[in-house]
Amino acid sequence: MIRYYLFFIALLAVNSSNAQEDNSSNKGLLNLINEDFKDADAQYKFFKTQIPLNELPRTLDEKGKLVTSGSAWWCSGFYPGTLLYLYENSKDTVLYNEAIRRLKLLEKEQYNKTTHDLGFMMYCSFGHANRLKANEKYKQILINSAKSLSDRFDPRVGCIRSWDSKKSSEFLVIIDNMMNLELLFYATKITGDSSYYKIAVSHADVTMKNHFRPDYSSYHLVDYNPETGETNVKRTHQGVADESSWARGQGWALYGYTTMYRETKDKKYLDFANNIANFILNHPNLPADKIPYWDFNAPEVPNALRDASAGSLIASALIELAGYNKGNVSKKYLGVARQIIKTLSTKEYKAVVGTNGGFLLKHSVGSMPHKSEIDVPLTYADYYYTEALLRYKNLIK
Ligand code: GLY
């Protein structure tokens, strides 16, 4: 009996010292995140002065000069989206007003039926603007965007077409497309029309069946036969090889199925997201600082370039997924997310205010095979980094 009590007291002592450790490391992390936000506010105020009035930032060229885009580029929503996350944290209206001003450039994209990227473009921008201050006009823009996106759904395949193709025998779907489904769930919530929800579920289920290997790694692209819905071919577009695991694609998959679980509460998506997380976190080529190489199978590993955009989006997804799990699984996800935040907040990745053209992070990779945007800042790296900071801060503040 005495032995039992001693064991119980020892357990309490261990638990309380674990809790103390957790508290003090959370305090340290909170300080770091607050410092990151302070720098990010200053950096995005500098960024604002660098961007021509009617354009949106994209990246830097080899000479460090800002490359911009119009509103039709798939990344057009990330700059206003990041500003809105920063505003959400600091309530600094300079950031808010800049976001709202740039949103005007994007309005016309609500009718764009030539892209599957409307979720990225419109939900990561207008979605936040409307979430922070409900606005009928933004709601309508989001509904119209969901309509345009739904137009690309083909019931014979059960998917939204990602890219148009000149060949009528092709129906191209990329794993990135999972990220555009959140917009459809929102449209069902706001209109009561379940067709958007059904399209999202169908797309996720067909993708689950065809886009993944037995180890839960994902192909980048699946080409379907549009008549039969059978798969023609599975290949890469931005990875090193058809059978490789392009890092950002694994991140899109993780984030996408985490969102599917949030929106449907169907446990099969939670299990699937956990399996994808296991693939990523247990991969022998995931570096100790947890920022992935641009492709898990890049032949230059361990000297391959890292992709900060993959790191930031994986961190953000893991923080949400941790909330749907318990115990050690949840702890493990939060531990990796912390590590990613810590690494991205070092001077290796985080730019000094007033440098890096105004972007927060350095060292992302757009598309290695196309020799495009290699080892540069990218708006979506900043967006998911800021989202991860905010998500973690909300857990521990
Ligand atoms: N969605 C395009 C990319 O991840 O590069």
mmCIF file of C-alpha atoms and ligand atoms in Angstrom:
data_model
loop_
_atom_site.group_PDB
_atom_site.id
_atom_site.type_symbol
_atom_site.label_atom_id
_atom_site.label_comp_id
_atom_site.label_asym_id
_atom_site.label_seq_id
_atom_site.Cartn_x
_atom_site.Cartn_y
_atom_site.Cartn_z
ATOM 1 C CA MET A 1 0.000 0.000 0.000
ATOM 2 C CA ILE A 2 2.796 2.413 1.018
ATOM 3 C CA ARG A 3 4.602 1.528 -2.179
ATOM 4 C CA TYR A 4 1.461 2.435 -4.128
ATOM 5 C CA TYR A 5 1.278 5.859 -2.433
ATOM 6 C CA LEU A 6 4.967 6.525 -3.053
ATOM 7 C CA PHE A 7 4.461 5.665 -6.707
ATOM 8 C CA PHE A 8 1.431 7.956 -6.872
ATOM 9 C CA ILE A 9 3.324 10.847 -5.224
ATOM 10 C CA ALA A 10 6.264 10.326 -7.613
ATOM 11 C CA LEU A 11 3.837 10.423 -10.562
ATOM 12 C CA LEU A 12 2.308 13.665 -9.320
ATOM 13 C CA ALA A 13 5.788 15.154 -8.940
ATOM 14 C CA VAL A 14 6.739 14.140 -12.502
ATOM 15 C CA ASN A 15 3.463 15.523 -13.856
ATOM 16 C CA SER A 16 3.854 18.789 -12.038
ATOM 17 C CA SER A 17 7.466 19.182 -13.158
ATOM 18 C CA ASN A 18 6.313 18.378 -16.767
ATOM 19 C CA ALA A 19 3.593 20.990 -16.400
ATOM 20 C CA GLN A 20 6.127 23.529 -15.107
ATOM 21 C CA GLU A 21 8.447 22.747 -18.028
ATOM 22 C CA ASP A 22 5.534 23.086 -20.477
ATOM 23 C CA ASN A 23 4.564 26.421 -18.902
ATOM 24 C CA SER A 24 8.023 27.876 -19.061
ATOM 25 C CA SER A 25 8.655 26.661 -22.626
ATOM 26 C CA ASN A 26 5.241 28.038 -23.656
ATOM 27 C CA LYS A 27 6.233 31.359 -22.125
ATOM 28 C CA GLY A 28 9.453 31.347 -24.126
ATOM 29 C CA LEU A 29 7.564 30.501 -27.301
ATOM 30 C CA LEU A 30 4.958 33.176 -26.654
ATOM 31 C CA ASN A 31 7.738 35.760 -26.304
ATOM 32 C CA LEU A 32 9.253 34.583 -29.564
ATOM 33 C CA ILE A 33 5.895 34.713 -31.375
ATOM 34 C CA ASN A 34 5.181 38.207 -30.034
ATOM 35 C CA GLU A 35 8.603 39.331 -31.226
ATOM 36 C CA ASP A 36 7.925 37.737 -34.647
ATOM 37 C CA PHE A 37 4.610 39.583 -34.892
ATOM 38 C CA LYS A 38 6.204 42.894 -33.953
ATOM 39 C CA ASP A 39 8.829 42.429 -36.668
ATOM 40 C CA ALA A 40 6.222 41.222 -39.160
ATOM 41 C CA ASP A 41 4.064 44.320 -38.647
ATOM 42 C CA ALA A 42 7.076 46.543 -39.272
ATOM 43 C CA GLN A 43 8.207 44.475 -42.247
ATOM 44 C CA TYR A 44 4.783 44.502 -43.940
ATOM 45 C CA LYS A 45 4.556 48.278 -43.459
ATOM 46 C CA PHE A 46 7.864 48.465 -45.309
ATOM 47 C CA PHE A 47 6.573 45.937 -47.890
ATOM 48 C CA LYS A 48 3.550 48.150 -48.568
ATOM 49 C CA THR A 49 5.869 50.958 -49.709
ATOM 50 C CA GLN A 50 7.581 48.641 -52.215
ATOM 51 C CA ILE A 51 4.542 47.408 -54.140
ATOM 52 C CA PRO A 52 3.073 49.398 -57.058
ATOM 53 C CA LEU A 53 -0.478 50.477 -56.281
ATOM 54 C CA ASN A 54 -2.352 48.201 -58.689
ATOM 55 C CA GLU A 55 -0.197 45.108 -58.379
ATOM 56 C CA LEU A 56 0.315 42.291 -55.931
ATOM 57 C CA PRO A 57 3.646 40.949 -54.697
ATOM 58 C CA ARG A 58 4.877 37.575 -55.881
ATOM 59 C CA THR A 59 8.609 37.076 -55.207
ATOM 60 C CA LEU A 60 12.072 38.564 -55.787
ATOM 61 C CA ASP A 61 14.141 37.972 -58.923
ATOM 62 C CA GLU A 62 17.825 36.936 -58.934
ATOM 63 C CA LYS A 63 18.840 40.560 -58.510
ATOM 64 C CA GLY A 64 16.547 40.988 -55.503
ATOM 65 C CA LYS A 65 14.027 43.087 -57.437
ATOM 66 C CA LEU A 66 10.346 42.721 -56.590
ATOM 67 C CA VAL A 67 8.323 40.575 -59.005
ATOM 68 C CA THR A 68 4.610 41.365 -58.914
ATOM 69 C CA SER A 69 1.505 39.741 -60.335
ATOM 70 C CA GLY A 70 -1.979 40.662 -61.399
ATOM 71 C CA SER A 71 -5.053 39.375 -59.600
ATOM 72 C CA ALA A 72 -5.396 36.214 -61.730
ATOM 73 C CA TRP A 73 -2.168 34.690 -60.399
ATOM 74 C CA TRP A 74 -2.912 31.852 -57.946
ATOM 75 C CA CYS A 75 -1.104 33.687 -55.129
ATOM 76 C CA SER A 76 -2.976 36.979 -55.390
ATOM 77 C CA GLY A 77 -4.873 36.468 -52.109
ATOM 78 C CA PHE A 78 -1.892 35.784 -49.871
ATOM 79 C CA TYR A 79 -0.607 39.330 -49.431
ATOM 80 C CA PRO A 80 -3.981 40.722 -48.255
ATOM 81 C CA GLY A 81 -4.502 37.522 -46.259
ATOM 82 C CA THR A 82 -1.214 37.953 -44.388
ATOM 83 C CA LEU A 83 -2.037 41.610 -43.702
ATOM 84 C CA LEU A 84 -5.371 40.518 -42.237
ATOM 85 C CA TYR A 85 -3.726 37.940 -39.968
ATOM 86 C CA LEU A 86 -1.281 40.609 -38.784
ATOM 87 C CA TYR A 87 -4.169 42.993 -38.184
ATOM 88 C CA GLU A 88 -6.057 40.278 -36.299
ATOM 89 C CA ASN A 89 -3.109 40.046 -33.937
ATOM 90 C CA SER A 90 -2.141 43.704 -33.514
ATOM 91 C CA LYS A 91 -5.336 45.571 -34.496
ATOM 92 C CA ASP A 92 -3.078 47.942 -36.423
ATOM 93 C CA THR A 93 -5.398 49.669 -38.900
ATOM 94 C CA VAL A 94 -2.565 50.603 -41.264
ATOM 95 C CA LEU A 95 -2.276 46.898 -42.055
ATOM 96 C CA TYR A 96 -6.047 46.476 -42.273
ATOM 97 C CA ASN A 97 -6.513 49.418 -44.633
ATOM 98 C CA GLU A 98 -3.746 48.176 -46.896
ATOM 99 C CA ALA A 99 -5.420 44.729 -47.040
ATOM 100 C CA ILE A 100 -8.825 46.179 -47.872
ATOM 101 C CA ARG A 101 -7.376 48.433 -50.541
ATOM 102 C CA ARG A 102 -5.621 45.500 -52.269
ATOM 103 C CA LEU A 103 -8.756 43.342 -52.026
ATOM 104 C CA LYS A 104 -10.394 45.638 -54.556
ATOM 105 C CA LEU A 105 -7.909 44.381 -57.157
ATOM 106 C CA LEU A 106 -9.127 40.830 -56.600
ATOM 107 C CA GLU A 107 -12.872 41.394 -56.843
ATOM 108 C CA LYS A 108 -13.164 40.519 -60.506
ATOM 109 C CA GLU A 109 -11.688 37.062 -59.920
ATOM 110 C CA GLN A 110 -15.000 35.924 -58.414
ATOM 111 C CA TYR A 111 -16.117 35.182 -61.988
ATOM 112 C CA ASN A 112 -12.908 33.488 -63.068
ATOM 113 C CA LYS A 113 -13.772 29.963 -64.223
ATOM 114 C CA THR A 114 -10.359 29.208 -65.708
ATOM 115 C CA THR A 115 -8.636 28.267 -62.449
ATOM 116 C CA HIS A 116 -9.057 25.855 -59.546
ATOM 117 C CA ASP A 117 -7.102 28.232 -57.326
ATOM 118 C CA LEU A 118 -10.055 30.383 -56.304
ATOM 119 C CA GLY A 119 -9.917 29.005 -52.762
ATOM 120 C CA PHE A 120 -6.367 30.275 -52.319
ATOM 121 C CA MET A 121 -7.145 33.539 -54.085
ATOM 122 C CA MET A 122 -10.505 34.417 -52.549
ATOM 123 C CA TYR A 123 -10.900 32.494 -49.290
ATOM 124 C CA CYS A 124 -7.416 33.370 -47.976
ATOM 125 C CA SER A 125 -8.293 37.035 -48.599
ATOM 126 C CA PHE A 126 -12.009 37.879 -48.635
ATOM 127 C CA GLY A 127 -12.645 34.949 -46.282
ATOM 128 C CA HIS A 128 -10.574 36.613 -43.551
ATOM 129 C CA ALA A 129 -11.875 40.091 -44.296
ATOM 130 C CA ASN A 130 -15.422 38.794 -43.850
ATOM 131 C CA ARG A 131 -14.523 36.712 -40.784
ATOM 132 C CA LEU A 132 -13.003 39.732 -39.052
ATOM 133 C CA LYS A 133 -15.774 42.169 -40.030
ATOM 134 C CA ALA A 134 -18.852 40.539 -41.565
ATOM 135 C CA ASN A 135 -19.640 42.226 -44.857
ATOM 136 C CA GLU A 136 -22.481 41.373 -47.286
ATOM 137 C CA LYS A 137 -20.462 42.346 -50.329
ATOM 138 C CA TYR A 138 -17.597 40.033 -49.364
ATOM 139 C CA LYS A 139 -20.058 37.225 -48.644
ATOM 140 C CA GLN A 140 -21.482 37.556 -52.141
ATOM 141 C CA ILE A 141 -17.985 37.593 -53.632
ATOM 142 C CA LEU A 142 -17.219 34.368 -51.764
ATOM 143 C CA ILE A 143 -20.442 32.734 -52.954
ATOM 144 C CA ASN A 144 -19.790 33.779 -56.553
ATOM 145 C CA SER A 145 -16.240 32.445 -56.253
ATOM 146 C CA ALA A 146 -17.576 29.101 -54.987
ATOM 147 C CA LYS A 147 -19.966 29.006 -57.956
ATOM 148 C CA SER A 148 -17.112 29.644 -60.380
ATOM 149 C CA LEU A 149 -15.010 26.941 -58.737
ATOM 150 C CA SER A 150 -17.901 24.446 -58.784
ATOM 151 C CA ASP A 151 -18.203 24.976 -62.512
ATOM 152 C CA ARG A 152 -14.967 23.008 -62.862
ATOM 153 C CA PHE A 153 -16.429 19.926 -61.156
ATOM 154 C CA ASP A 154 -17.118 16.941 -63.396
ATOM 155 C CA PRO A 155 -19.394 14.273 -61.877
ATOM 156 C CA ARG A 156 -17.989 11.601 -64.207
ATOM 157 C CA VAL A 157 -14.581 11.961 -62.531
ATOM 158 C CA GLY A 158 -15.902 13.190 -59.205
ATOM 159 C CA CYS A 159 -13.285 15.942 -59.075
ATOM 160 C CA ILE A 160 -12.734 19.599 -59.767
ATOM 161 C CA ARG A 161 -10.499 20.014 -62.796
ATOM 162 C CA SER A 162 -7.270 21.666 -61.649
ATOM 163 C CA TRP A 163 -5.731 22.667 -64.938
ATOM 164 C CA ASP A 164 -7.289 22.999 -68.344
ATOM 165 C CA SER A 165 -5.666 20.894 -71.023
ATOM 166 C CA LYS A 166 -5.518 21.169 -74.789
ATOM 167 C CA LYS A 167 -6.091 17.409 -74.989
ATOM 168 C CA SER A 168 -9.728 16.421 -74.543
ATOM 169 C CA SER A 169 -8.566 13.010 -73.283
ATOM 170 C CA GLU A 170 -6.991 14.604 -70.192
ATOM 171 C CA PHE A 171 -8.533 15.690 -66.900
ATOM 172 C CA LEU A 172 -5.757 17.010 -64.680
ATOM 173 C CA VAL A 173 -6.009 17.113 -60.904
ATOM 174 C CA ILE A 174 -3.177 18.194 -58.593
ATOM 175 C CA ILE A 175 -2.956 17.578 -54.858
ATOM 176 C CA ASP A 176 -2.872 21.358 -54.278
ATOM 177 C CA ASN A 177 -6.562 21.397 -55.230
ATOM 178 C CA MET A 178 -7.433 20.054 -51.768
ATOM 179 C CA MET A 179 -6.736 23.563 -50.491
ATOM 180 C CA ASN A 180 -9.569 25.089 -52.496
ATOM 181 C CA LEU A 181 -12.338 23.043 -50.873
ATOM 182 C CA GLU A 182 -12.678 25.206 -47.754
ATOM 183 C CA LEU A 183 -14.326 27.896 -49.878
ATOM 184 C CA LEU A 184 -17.013 25.378 -50.900
ATOM 185 C CA PHE A 185 -17.807 24.440 -47.294
ATOM 186 C CA TYR A 186 -18.176 28.107 -46.495
ATOM 187 C CA ALA A 187 -20.583 28.580 -49.432
ATOM 188 C CA THR A 188 -22.829 25.772 -48.183
ATOM 189 C CA LYS A 189 -22.863 27.252 -44.681
ATOM 190 C CA ILE A 190 -23.860 30.659 -45.929
ATOM 191 C CA THR A 191 -26.347 29.666 -48.672
ATOM 192 C CA GLY A 192 -27.747 26.399 -47.290
ATOM 193 C CA ASP A 193 -27.102 24.879 -50.734
ATOM 194 C CA SER A 194 -25.481 21.494 -50.074
ATOM 195 C CA SER A 195 -24.165 21.098 -53.618
ATOM 196 C CA TYR A 196 -20.895 22.874 -52.738
ATOM 197 C CA TYR A 197 -20.375 20.585 -49.747
ATOM 198 C CA LYS A 198 -21.044 17.501 -51.876
ATOM 199 C CA ILE A 199 -18.533 18.601 -54.498
ATOM 200 C CA ALA A 200 -15.876 19.101 -51.822
ATOM 201 C CA VAL A 201 -16.533 15.658 -50.319
ATOM 202 C CA SER A 202 -16.516 13.971 -53.705
ATOM 203 C CA HIS A 203 -13.263 15.664 -54.700
ATOM 204 C CA ALA A 204 -11.603 14.696 -51.402
ATOM 205 C CA ASP A 205 -12.805 11.077 -51.615
ATOM 206 C CA VAL A 206 -11.711 10.526 -55.206
ATOM 207 C CA THR A 207 -8.371 12.187 -54.437
ATOM 208 C CA MET A 208 -7.983 9.962 -51.373
ATOM 209 C CA LYS A 209 -8.485 6.913 -53.573
ATOM 210 C CA ASN A 210 -6.200 7.856 -56.451
ATOM 211 C CA HIS A 211 -3.623 10.395 -55.363
ATOM 212 C CA PHE A 212 -1.862 8.452 -52.602
ATOM 213 C CA ARG A 213 0.651 5.657 -52.382
ATOM 214 C CA PRO A 214 0.382 2.912 -49.739
ATOM 215 C CA ASP A 215 2.737 4.901 -47.453
ATOM 216 C CA TYR A 216 0.330 7.911 -47.641
ATOM 217 C CA SER A 217 2.716 10.023 -49.670
ATOM 218 C CA SER A 218 1.035 11.859 -52.495
ATOM 219 C CA TYR A 219 1.562 12.082 -56.227
ATOM 220 C CA HIS A 220 1.528 15.622 -57.447
ATOM 221 C CA LEU A 221 -0.724 15.128 -60.473
ATOM 222 C CA VAL A 222 -3.306 12.556 -61.518
ATOM 223 C CA ASP A 223 -4.612 12.601 -65.064
ATOM 224 C CA TYR A 224 -8.103 11.066 -65.296
ATOM 225 C CA ASN A 225 -9.990 9.827 -68.323
ATOM 226 C CA PRO A 226 -12.833 12.371 -68.434
ATOM 227 C CA GLU A 227 -15.258 9.838 -69.975
ATOM 228 C CA THR A 228 -14.778 7.010 -67.495
ATOM 229 C CA GLY A 229 -13.138 8.604 -64.438
ATOM 230 C CA GLU A 230 -10.374 5.972 -64.615
ATOM 231 C CA THR A 231 -6.849 7.223 -63.982
ATOM 232 C CA ASN A 232 -4.659 7.613 -67.074
ATOM 233 C CA VAL A 233 -1.357 8.442 -65.440
ATOM 234 C CA LYS A 234 0.097 9.673 -62.146
ATOM 235 C CA ARG A 235 3.061 11.982 -62.351
ATOM 236 C CA THR A 236 4.853 14.973 -60.971
ATOM 237 C CA HIS A 237 4.898 18.574 -62.115
ATOM 238 C CA GLN A 238 6.986 20.349 -59.485
ATOM 239 C CA GLY A 239 8.733 17.381 -57.878
ATOM 240 C CA VAL A 240 11.983 15.650 -58.741
ATOM 241 C CA ALA A 241 10.328 12.531 -60.230
ATOM 242 C CA ASP A 242 6.922 10.961 -60.747
ATOM 243 C CA GLU A 243 7.430 8.656 -57.768
ATOM 244 C CA SER A 244 9.009 11.264 -55.500
ATOM 245 C CA SER A 245 7.357 13.165 -52.650
ATOM 246 C CA TRP A 246 7.368 16.849 -53.522
ATOM 247 C CA ALA A 247 7.435 18.550 -50.120
ATOM 248 C CA ARG A 248 4.803 21.232 -50.613
ATOM 249 C CA GLY A 249 2.442 18.669 -52.110
ATOM 250 C CA GLN A 250 2.690 16.578 -48.925
ATOM 251 C CA GLY A 251 1.916 19.762 -46.993
ATOM 252 C CA TRP A 252 -1.120 20.563 -49.145
ATOM 253 C CA ALA A 253 -2.382 17.027 -48.546
ATOM 254 C CA LEU A 254 -1.901 17.247 -44.779
ATOM 255 C CA TYR A 255 -3.604 20.615 -44.568
ATOM 256 C CA GLY A 256 -6.377 19.600 -46.968
ATOM 257 C CA TYR A 257 -7.473 16.472 -45.078
ATOM 258 C CA THR A 258 -7.198 18.271 -41.736
ATOM 259 C CA THR A 259 -9.652 20.816 -43.135
ATOM 260 C CA MET A 260 -11.875 17.990 -44.397
ATOM 261 C CA TYR A 261 -12.099 16.620 -40.861
ATOM 262 C CA ARG A 262 -12.863 20.062 -39.408
ATOM 263 C CA GLU A 263 -15.663 20.624 -41.905
ATOM 264 C CA THR A 264 -17.285 17.182 -41.946
ATOM 265 C CA LYS A 265 -16.238 15.555 -38.652
ATOM 266 C CA ASP A 266 -15.933 12.322 -40.646
ATOM 267 C CA LYS A 267 -13.275 10.282 -38.821
ATOM 268 C CA LYS A 268 -11.907 8.774 -42.032
ATOM 269 C CA TYR A 269 -10.401 12.192 -42.849
ATOM 270 C CA LEU A 270 -8.827 12.477 -39.404
ATOM 271 C CA ASP A 271 -7.244 9.043 -39.789
ATOM 272 C CA PHE A 272 -6.060 10.006 -43.243
ATOM 273 C CA ALA A 273 -4.542 13.303 -42.088
ATOM 274 C CA ASN A 274 -2.790 11.443 -39.248
ATOM 275 C CA ASN A 275 -1.379 8.933 -41.731
ATOM 276 C CA ILE A 276 -0.060 11.764 -43.923
ATOM 277 C CA ALA A 277 1.444 13.406 -40.827
ATOM 278 C CA ASN A 278 3.169 10.115 -39.982
ATOM 279 C CA PHE A 279 4.638 9.935 -43.451
ATOM 280 C CA ILE A 280 6.028 13.460 -43.179
ATOM 281 C CA LEU A 281 7.219 13.364 -39.579
ATOM 282 C CA ASN A 282 8.808 9.909 -39.764
ATOM 283 C CA HIS A 283 10.513 10.481 -43.088
ATOM 284 C CA PRO A 284 14.264 9.815 -42.751
ATOM 285 C CA ASN A 285 14.933 12.891 -44.900
ATOM 286 C CA LEU A 286 13.034 15.318 -42.692
ATOM 287 C CA PRO A 287 15.825 17.448 -41.187
ATOM 288 C CA ALA A 288 16.123 17.891 -37.416
ATOM 289 C CA ASP A 289 15.077 21.558 -37.710
ATOM 290 C CA LYS A 290 11.909 20.279 -39.491
ATOM 291 C CA ILE A 291 12.077 22.521 -42.566
ATOM 292 C CA PRO A 292 11.661 20.048 -45.439
ATOM 293 C CA TYR A 293 13.942 19.793 -48.432
ATOM 294 C CA TRP A 294 12.006 20.964 -51.491
ATOM 295 C CA ASP A 295 11.412 17.298 -52.346
ATOM 296 C CA PHE A 296 11.801 14.488 -49.805
ATOM 297 C CA ASN A 297 13.613 12.521 -52.514
ATOM 298 C CA ALA A 298 15.770 15.313 -53.938
ATOM 299 C CA PRO A 299 19.035 13.624 -55.000
ATOM 300 C CA GLU A 300 21.121 16.394 -53.402
ATOM 301 C CA VAL A 301 19.853 15.598 -49.877
ATOM 302 C CA PRO A 302 21.378 16.481 -47.364
ATOM 303 C CA ASN A 303 22.537 19.460 -49.432
ATOM 304 C CA ALA A 304 19.231 20.035 -51.200
ATOM 305 C CA LEU A 305 17.508 23.389 -50.865
ATOM 306 C CA ARG A 306 14.885 23.734 -48.184
ATOM 307 C CA ASP A 307 11.356 24.964 -48.816
ATOM 308 C CA ALA A 308 10.213 27.371 -46.103
ATOM 309 C CA SER A 309 6.717 27.457 -47.644
ATOM 310 C CA ALA A 310 6.338 23.705 -47.071
ATOM 311 C CA GLY A 311 7.606 24.138 -43.510
ATOM 312 C CA SER A 312 5.212 26.931 -42.662
ATOM 313 C CA LEU A 313 2.143 25.237 -44.080
ATOM 314 C CA ILE A 314 2.994 21.934 -42.386
ATOM 315 C CA ALA A 315 3.406 23.781 -39.056
ATOM 316 C CA SER A 316 0.036 25.444 -39.418
ATOM 317 C CA ALA A 317 -1.718 22.193 -40.363
ATOM 318 C CA LEU A 318 -0.086 20.297 -37.473
ATOM 319 C CA ILE A 319 -1.276 22.871 -34.934
ATOM 320 C CA GLU A 320 -4.865 22.352 -36.073
ATOM 321 C CA LEU A 321 -4.501 18.574 -36.349
ATOM 322 C CA ALA A 322 -3.044 18.437 -32.815
ATOM 323 C CA GLY A 323 -6.356 19.810 -31.576
ATOM 324 C CA TYR A 324 -8.219 16.817 -33.046
ATOM 325 C CA ASN A 325 -5.883 14.320 -31.369
ATOM 326 C CA LYS A 326 -4.970 13.563 -27.783
ATOM 327 C CA GLY A 327 -1.979 12.689 -25.611
ATOM 328 C CA ASN A 328 1.345 11.909 -27.220
ATOM 329 C CA VAL A 329 0.102 12.286 -30.785
ATOM 330 C CA SER A 330 -1.108 15.804 -30.124
ATOM 331 C CA LYS A 331 2.107 16.603 -28.220
ATOM 332 C CA LYS A 332 4.240 15.296 -31.055
ATOM 333 C CA TYR A 333 2.483 17.481 -33.649
ATOM 334 C CA LEU A 334 2.785 20.565 -31.462
ATOM 335 C CA GLY A 335 6.448 19.768 -30.823
ATOM 336 C CA VAL A 336 7.181 19.699 -34.547
ATOM 337 C CA ALA A 337 5.155 22.868 -35.165
ATOM 338 C CA ARG A 338 7.128 24.624 -32.406
ATOM 339 C CA GLN A 339 10.374 23.486 -33.933
ATOM 340 C CA ILE A 340 9.318 24.813 -37.351
ATOM 341 C CA ILE A 341 8.288 28.162 -35.860
ATOM 342 C CA LYS A 342 11.577 28.375 -33.977
ATOM 343 C CA THR A 343 13.619 27.546 -37.080
ATOM 344 C CA LEU A 344 11.710 29.963 -39.308
ATOM 345 C CA SER A 345 12.206 32.660 -36.682
ATOM 346 C CA THR A 346 16.005 32.415 -36.841
ATOM 347 C CA LYS A 347 17.951 34.806 -39.010
ATOM 348 C CA GLU A 348 18.583 32.002 -41.483
ATOM 349 C CA TYR A 349 14.923 32.203 -42.553
ATOM 350 C CA LYS A 350 13.412 35.367 -41.091
ATOM 351 C CA ALA A 351 14.435 38.567 -42.827
ATOM 352 C CA VAL A 352 15.699 41.590 -40.928
ATOM 353 C CA VAL A 353 13.097 44.378 -41.123
ATOM 354 C CA GLY A 354 13.707 46.532 -44.192
ATOM 355 C CA THR A 355 15.452 43.763 -46.172
ATOM 356 C CA ASN A 356 14.238 40.838 -48.352
ATOM 357 C CA GLY A 357 12.115 43.244 -50.392
ATOM 358 C CA GLY A 358 9.584 43.322 -47.560
ATOM 359 C CA PHE A 359 8.784 39.585 -47.443
ATOM 360 C CA LEU A 360 8.958 37.934 -44.023
ATOM 361 C CA LEU A 361 10.704 34.715 -44.963
ATOM 362 C CA LYS A 362 13.592 33.712 -47.180
ATOM 363 C CA HIS A 363 14.350 30.311 -48.768
ATOM 364 C CA SER A 364 11.283 28.906 -50.498
ATOM 365 C CA VAL A 365 11.152 26.971 -53.736
ATOM 366 C CA GLY A 366 8.420 27.568 -56.309
ATOM 367 C CA SER A 367 9.164 25.049 -59.024
ATOM 368 C CA MET A 368 12.569 23.454 -59.331
ATOM 369 C CA PRO A 369 11.895 21.543 -62.594
ATOM 370 C CA HIS A 370 10.763 24.790 -64.253
ATOM 371 C CA LYS A 371 13.752 26.673 -62.823
ATOM 372 C CA SER A 372 11.267 29.129 -61.410
ATOM 373 C CA GLU A 373 11.334 30.863 -57.997
ATOM 374 C CA ILE A 374 14.252 28.933 -56.548
ATOM 375 C CA ASP A 375 15.421 29.788 -53.030
ATOM 376 C CA VAL A 376 13.390 32.983 -52.875
ATOM 377 C CA PRO A 377 10.723 34.615 -50.726
ATOM 378 C CA LEU A 378 7.130 33.702 -51.634
ATOM 379 C CA THR A 379 3.875 35.235 -50.426
ATOM 380 C CA TYR A 380 2.396 31.909 -49.364
ATOM 381 C CA ALA A 381 5.368 31.093 -47.139
ATOM 382 C CA ASP A 382 4.647 34.363 -45.304
ATOM 383 C CA TYR A 383 0.918 33.638 -45.182
ATOM 384 C CA TYR A 384 1.141 30.153 -43.628
ATOM 385 C CA TYR A 385 3.950 31.240 -41.294
ATOM 386 C CA THR A 386 1.763 34.069 -39.983
ATOM 387 C CA GLU A 387 -1.185 31.680 -39.701
ATOM 388 C CA ALA A 388 0.974 29.222 -37.739
ATOM 389 C CA LEU A 389 2.147 32.008 -35.405
ATOM 390 C CA LEU A 390 -1.421 33.069 -34.746
ATOM 391 C CA ARG A 391 -2.688 29.513 -34.276
ATOM 392 C CA TYR A 392 0.060 28.714 -31.788
ATOM 393 C CA LYS A 393 -0.344 32.005 -29.981
ATOM 394 C CA ASN A 394 -4.056 31.322 -29.549
ATOM 395 C CA LEU A 395 -3.187 28.009 -27.884
ATOM 396 C CA ILE A 396 -0.812 29.383 -25.286
ATOM 397 C CA LYS A 397 -1.599 33.029 -24.616
HETATM 398 N N1 GLY B 1 -0.174 25.469 -55.936
HETATM 399 C C1 GLY B 1 1.053 25.647 -56.611
HETATM 400 C C2 GLY B 1 2.234 25.393 -55.780
HETATM 401 O O1 GLY B 1 2.140 24.910 -54.662
HETATM 402 O O2 GLY B 1 3.313 25.654 -56.252
#
